[in-house]
Short mmCIF file of C-alpha atoms in Angstrom, two decimals:
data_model
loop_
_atom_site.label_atom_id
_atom_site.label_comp_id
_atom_site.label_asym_id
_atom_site.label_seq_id
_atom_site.Cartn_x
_atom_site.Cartn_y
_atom_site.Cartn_z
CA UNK P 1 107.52 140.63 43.05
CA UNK P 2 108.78 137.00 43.91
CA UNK P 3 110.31 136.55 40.58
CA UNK P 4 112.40 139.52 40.54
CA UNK P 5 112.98 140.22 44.29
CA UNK P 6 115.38 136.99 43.49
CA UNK P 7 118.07 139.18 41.37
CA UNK P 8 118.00 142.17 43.97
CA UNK P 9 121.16 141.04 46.11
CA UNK P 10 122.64 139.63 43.02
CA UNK P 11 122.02 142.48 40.49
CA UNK P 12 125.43 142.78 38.10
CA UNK P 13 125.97 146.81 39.34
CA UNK P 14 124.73 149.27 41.50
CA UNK P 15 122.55 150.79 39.32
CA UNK P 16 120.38 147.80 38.20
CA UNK P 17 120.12 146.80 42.11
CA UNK P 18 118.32 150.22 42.36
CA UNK P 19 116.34 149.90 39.48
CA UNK P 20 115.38 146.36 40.13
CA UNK P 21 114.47 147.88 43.69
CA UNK P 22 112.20 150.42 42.23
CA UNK P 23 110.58 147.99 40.05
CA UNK P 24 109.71 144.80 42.61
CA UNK P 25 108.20 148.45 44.71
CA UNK P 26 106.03 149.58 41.72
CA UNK P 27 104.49 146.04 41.09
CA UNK P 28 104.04 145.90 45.21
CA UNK P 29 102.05 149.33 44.31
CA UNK P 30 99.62 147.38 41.53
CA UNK P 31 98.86 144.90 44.19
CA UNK P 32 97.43 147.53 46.30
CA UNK P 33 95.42 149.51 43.62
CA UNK P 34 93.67 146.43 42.57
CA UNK P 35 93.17 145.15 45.97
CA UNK P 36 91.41 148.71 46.85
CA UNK P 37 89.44 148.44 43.53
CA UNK P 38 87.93 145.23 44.18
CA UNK P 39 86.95 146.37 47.88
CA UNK P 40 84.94 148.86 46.07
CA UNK P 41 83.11 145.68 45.11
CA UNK P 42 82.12 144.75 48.84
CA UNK P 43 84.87 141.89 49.32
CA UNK P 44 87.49 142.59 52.01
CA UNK P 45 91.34 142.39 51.66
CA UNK P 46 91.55 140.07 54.03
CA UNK P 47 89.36 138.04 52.54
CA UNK P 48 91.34 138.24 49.27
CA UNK P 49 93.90 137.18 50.95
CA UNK P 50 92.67 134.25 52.36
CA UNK P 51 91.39 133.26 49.09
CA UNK P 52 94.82 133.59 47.05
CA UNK P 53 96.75 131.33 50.37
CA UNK P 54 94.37 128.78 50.17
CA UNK P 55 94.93 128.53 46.03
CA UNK P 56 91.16 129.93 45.74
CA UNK P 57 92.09 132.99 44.15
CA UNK P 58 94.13 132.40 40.47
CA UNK P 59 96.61 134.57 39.47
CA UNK P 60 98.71 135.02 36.64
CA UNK P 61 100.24 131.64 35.36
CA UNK P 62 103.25 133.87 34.43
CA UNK P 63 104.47 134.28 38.22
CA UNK P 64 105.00 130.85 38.59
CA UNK P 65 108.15 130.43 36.36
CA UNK P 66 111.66 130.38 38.02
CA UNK P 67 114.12 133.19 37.65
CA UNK P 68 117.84 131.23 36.51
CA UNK P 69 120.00 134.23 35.21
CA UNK P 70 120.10 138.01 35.29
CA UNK P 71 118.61 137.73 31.68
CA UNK P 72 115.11 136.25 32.97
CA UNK P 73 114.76 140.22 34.62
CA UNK P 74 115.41 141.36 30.84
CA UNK P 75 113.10 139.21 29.87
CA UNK P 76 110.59 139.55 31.85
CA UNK P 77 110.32 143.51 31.65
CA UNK P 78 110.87 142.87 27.62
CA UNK P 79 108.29 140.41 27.34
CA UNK P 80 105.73 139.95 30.58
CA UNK P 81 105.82 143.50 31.14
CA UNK P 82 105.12 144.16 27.50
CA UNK P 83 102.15 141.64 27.30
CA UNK P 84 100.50 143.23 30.50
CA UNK P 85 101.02 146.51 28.93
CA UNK P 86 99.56 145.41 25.83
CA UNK P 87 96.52 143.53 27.71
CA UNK P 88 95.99 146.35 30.10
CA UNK P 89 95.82 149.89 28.19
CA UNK P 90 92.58 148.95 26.77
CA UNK P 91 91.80 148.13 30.40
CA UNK P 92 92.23 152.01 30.79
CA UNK P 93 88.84 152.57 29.44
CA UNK P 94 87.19 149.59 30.95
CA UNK P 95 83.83 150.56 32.39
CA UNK P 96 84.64 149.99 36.15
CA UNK P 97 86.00 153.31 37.05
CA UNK P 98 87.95 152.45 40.01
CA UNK P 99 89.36 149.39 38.06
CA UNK P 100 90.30 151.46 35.01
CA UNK P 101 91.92 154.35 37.08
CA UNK P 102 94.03 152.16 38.82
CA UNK P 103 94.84 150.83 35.02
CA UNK P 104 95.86 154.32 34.12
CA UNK P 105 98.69 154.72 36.54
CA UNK P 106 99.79 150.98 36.05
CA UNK P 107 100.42 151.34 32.59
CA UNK P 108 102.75 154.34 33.30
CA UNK P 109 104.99 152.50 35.37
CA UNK P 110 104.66 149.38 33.04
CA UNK P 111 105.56 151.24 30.21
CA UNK P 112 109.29 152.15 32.03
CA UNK P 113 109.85 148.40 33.60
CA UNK P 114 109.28 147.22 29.70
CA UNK P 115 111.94 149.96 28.66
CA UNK P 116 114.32 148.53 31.51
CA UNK P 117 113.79 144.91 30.70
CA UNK P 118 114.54 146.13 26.63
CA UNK P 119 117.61 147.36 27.91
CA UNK P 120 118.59 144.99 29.80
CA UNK P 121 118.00 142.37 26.93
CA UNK P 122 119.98 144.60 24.47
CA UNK P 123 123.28 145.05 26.40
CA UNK P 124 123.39 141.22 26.84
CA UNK P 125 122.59 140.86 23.00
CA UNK P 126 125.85 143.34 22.10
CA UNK P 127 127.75 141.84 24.92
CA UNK P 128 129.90 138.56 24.86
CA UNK P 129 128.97 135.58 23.34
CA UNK P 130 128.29 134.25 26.76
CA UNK P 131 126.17 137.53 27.35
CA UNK P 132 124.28 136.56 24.41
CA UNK P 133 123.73 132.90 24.86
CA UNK P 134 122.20 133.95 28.55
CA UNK P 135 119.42 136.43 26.50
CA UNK P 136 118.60 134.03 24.10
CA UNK P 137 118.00 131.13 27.00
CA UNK P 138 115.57 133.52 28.64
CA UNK P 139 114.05 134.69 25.33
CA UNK P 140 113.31 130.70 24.81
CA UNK P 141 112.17 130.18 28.60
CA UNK P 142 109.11 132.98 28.66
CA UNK P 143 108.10 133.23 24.85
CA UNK P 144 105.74 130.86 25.26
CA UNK P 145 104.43 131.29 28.41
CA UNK P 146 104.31 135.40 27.87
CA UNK P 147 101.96 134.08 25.14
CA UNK P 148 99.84 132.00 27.29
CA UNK P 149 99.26 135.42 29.91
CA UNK P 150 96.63 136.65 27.08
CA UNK P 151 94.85 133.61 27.90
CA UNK P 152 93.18 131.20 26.12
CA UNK P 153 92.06 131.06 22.56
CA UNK P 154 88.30 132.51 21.88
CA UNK P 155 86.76 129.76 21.15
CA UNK P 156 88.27 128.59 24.42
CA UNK P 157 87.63 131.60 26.49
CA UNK P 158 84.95 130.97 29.32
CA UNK P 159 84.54 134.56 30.50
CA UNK P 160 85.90 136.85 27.68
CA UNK P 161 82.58 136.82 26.09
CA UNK P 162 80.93 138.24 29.43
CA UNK P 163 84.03 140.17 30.37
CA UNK P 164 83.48 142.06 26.31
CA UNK P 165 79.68 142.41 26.68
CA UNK P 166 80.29 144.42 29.91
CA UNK P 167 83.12 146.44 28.52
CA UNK P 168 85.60 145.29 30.64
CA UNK P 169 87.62 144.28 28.08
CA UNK P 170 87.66 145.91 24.59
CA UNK P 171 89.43 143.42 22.52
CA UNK P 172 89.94 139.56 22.46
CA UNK P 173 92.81 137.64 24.18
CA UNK P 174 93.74 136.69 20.41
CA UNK P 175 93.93 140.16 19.06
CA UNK P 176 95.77 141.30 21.43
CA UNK P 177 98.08 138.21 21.08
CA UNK P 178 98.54 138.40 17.65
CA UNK P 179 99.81 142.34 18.58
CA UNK P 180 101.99 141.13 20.74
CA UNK P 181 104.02 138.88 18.47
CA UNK P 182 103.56 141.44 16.02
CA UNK P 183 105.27 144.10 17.53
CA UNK P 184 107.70 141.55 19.29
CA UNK P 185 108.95 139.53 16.86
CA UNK P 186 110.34 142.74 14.66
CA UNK P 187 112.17 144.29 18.36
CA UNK P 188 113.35 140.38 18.47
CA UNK P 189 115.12 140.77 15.18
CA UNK P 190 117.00 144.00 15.87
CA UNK P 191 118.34 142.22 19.25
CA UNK P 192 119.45 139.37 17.12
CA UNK P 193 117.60 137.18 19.00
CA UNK P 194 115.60 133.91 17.42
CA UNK P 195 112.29 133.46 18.71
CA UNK P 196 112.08 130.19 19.49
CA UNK P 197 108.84 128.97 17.18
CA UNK P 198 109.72 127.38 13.87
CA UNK P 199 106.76 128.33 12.45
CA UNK P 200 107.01 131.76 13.08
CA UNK P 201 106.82 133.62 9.54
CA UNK P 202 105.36 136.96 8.45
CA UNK P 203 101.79 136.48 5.80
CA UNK P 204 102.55 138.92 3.58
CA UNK P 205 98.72 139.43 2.70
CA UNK P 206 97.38 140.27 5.91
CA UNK P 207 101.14 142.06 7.63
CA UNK P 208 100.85 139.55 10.36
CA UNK P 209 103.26 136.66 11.50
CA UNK P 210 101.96 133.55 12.24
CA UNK P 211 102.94 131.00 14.95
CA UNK P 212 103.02 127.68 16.10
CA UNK P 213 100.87 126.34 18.40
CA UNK P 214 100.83 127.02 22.16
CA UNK P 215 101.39 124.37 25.14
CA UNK P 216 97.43 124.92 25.99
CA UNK P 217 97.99 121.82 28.34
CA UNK P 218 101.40 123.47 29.97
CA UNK P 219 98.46 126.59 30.80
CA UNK P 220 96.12 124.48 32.48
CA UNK P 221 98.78 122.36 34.40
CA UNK P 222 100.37 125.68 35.78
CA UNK P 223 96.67 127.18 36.60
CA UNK P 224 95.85 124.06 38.41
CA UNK P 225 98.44 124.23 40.65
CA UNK P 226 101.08 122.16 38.75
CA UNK P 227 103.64 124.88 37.38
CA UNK P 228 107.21 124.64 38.05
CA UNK P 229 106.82 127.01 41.19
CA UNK P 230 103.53 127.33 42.23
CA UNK P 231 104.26 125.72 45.39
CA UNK P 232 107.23 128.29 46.41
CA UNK P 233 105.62 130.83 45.14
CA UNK P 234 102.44 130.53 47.50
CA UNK P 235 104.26 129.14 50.60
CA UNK P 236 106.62 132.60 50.51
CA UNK P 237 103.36 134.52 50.22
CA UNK P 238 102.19 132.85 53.29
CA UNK P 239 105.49 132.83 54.83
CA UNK P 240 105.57 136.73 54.56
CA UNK P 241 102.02 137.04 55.58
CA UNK P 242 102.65 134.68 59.17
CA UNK P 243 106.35 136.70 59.88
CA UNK P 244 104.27 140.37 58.94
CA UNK P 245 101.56 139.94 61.71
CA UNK P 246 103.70 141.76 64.24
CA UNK P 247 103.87 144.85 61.35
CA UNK P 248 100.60 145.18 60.73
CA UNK P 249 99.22 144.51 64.52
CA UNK P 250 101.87 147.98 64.89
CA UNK P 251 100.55 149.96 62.68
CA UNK P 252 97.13 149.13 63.35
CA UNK P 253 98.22 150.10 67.36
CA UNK P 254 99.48 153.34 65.83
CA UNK P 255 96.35 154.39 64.03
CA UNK P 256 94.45 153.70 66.85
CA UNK P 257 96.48 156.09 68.61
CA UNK P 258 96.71 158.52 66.34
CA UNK P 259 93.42 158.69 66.08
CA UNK P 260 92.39 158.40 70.12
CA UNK P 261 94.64 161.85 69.87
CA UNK P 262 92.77 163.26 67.43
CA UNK P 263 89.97 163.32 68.77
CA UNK P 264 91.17 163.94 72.45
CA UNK P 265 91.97 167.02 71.25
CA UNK P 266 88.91 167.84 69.69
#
């Protein structure tokens, strides 16, 4: 949400305002299904969220990347949005029901902000040469760290073995990766975009591309605390929690209420 909501009041038209509106609602939405998934799991929300403001709780190292042009929201539905899909429909059939229902409905509304970040992305590409220049600076901003959201390498991993072994996840952060490029680098080319890797090439003997290698250090720096906006990025979360007490002390009051009726007239 924090990386997007900073295009709403400067969205190019009318149109994208609305569906960049729609969009920062859904992912509000995903917050919420997880949240009430893992309080199946005994943990309160508040407690969650007392856990993510005091830098506890990790989140996606993806979030904390600045948004400089309308073409970061392209990119971002193109690419983020397309690596979460691709990391979270096998998540669909994970074997923590209330996890993997949540995933269900996710991936729906994934699937569209991927579509609208595409689009976005390919009216740029057929636009000016200014137009152009602005998609392929965002295309060369998140490649790399849309690669690092599948997390690290296997042999690197410290919880996909456990996280397989419990069927929670169904395939490795590398296979998935490699399907990501796979699938990416081919939509890249009919943009007429370069993805910025110079070892990106295709093996013709296994139908794969192969790439250079990742920043791992840039992953652990921005996980730690250290990425170029992890320290907005949590200080508006708190910010919005300290100015929202008055909101949810109201509709607390109102339940209570509503509630006091009910069963006055019972």
């Amino acid at each position: 949400m924090l990386p997007e909501a900073n295009w709403i009041t400067r969205a190019p038209s009318l149109r994208r305002k609305a569906a960049l509106l729609a969009k920062v609602q859904d992912e509000a939405g995903h917050g919420l299904y997880l949240y009430s998934a893992a309080e199946t799991l005994g943990v309160s929300r508040d407690e969650m969220y007392e856990q993510l403001h005091t830098g506890k709780a990790k989140y996606s190292s993806i979030f904390n990347y600045p948004t400089l042009t309308w073409a970061d929201i392209g990119a971002i539905g193109w690419l983020v949005d397309g690596a979460a899909i691709m990391n979270q429909v096998p998540l669909c059939r994970a074997s923590y029901g209330p996890y993997a229902r949540a995933m269900v409905r996710i991936c729906k509304e994934e699937s569209f902000h991927q579509r609208q970040g595409f689009e976005i992305m390919l009216t740029l590409s057929r636009g000016t040469p200014e137009q152009k220049r602005l998609a392929q600076d965002a295309l060369n901003r998140w490649w790399w760290p849309t690669l690092m959201m599948f997390g690290p390498k296997d042999d690197d991993s410290p919880n996909s073995a456990q996280s397989m072994r419990w069927k929670i996840k169904r395939f490795s952060n590398d296979e998935l990766r490699q399907k990501f490029v796979d699938i990416t680098a081919d939509q890249a080319a009919f943009l007429g975009l370069t993805i910025p890797d110079d070892h990106l090439s295709l093996d013709p003997g296994t139908g794969h591309y192969r790439i250079g290698d990742i920043d791992w250090n840039e992953f652990k720096e921005v996980l730690g605390g250290n990425g170029p906006c992890n320290r907005q990025r949590l200080e508006d979360r708190k910010k919005a929690w300290d100015e929202g007490v008055w909101v949810r002390e109201a509709a607390a009051a109102h339940a209570q209420k509503k509630q006091a009726g009910k069963m006055q007239a019972a």
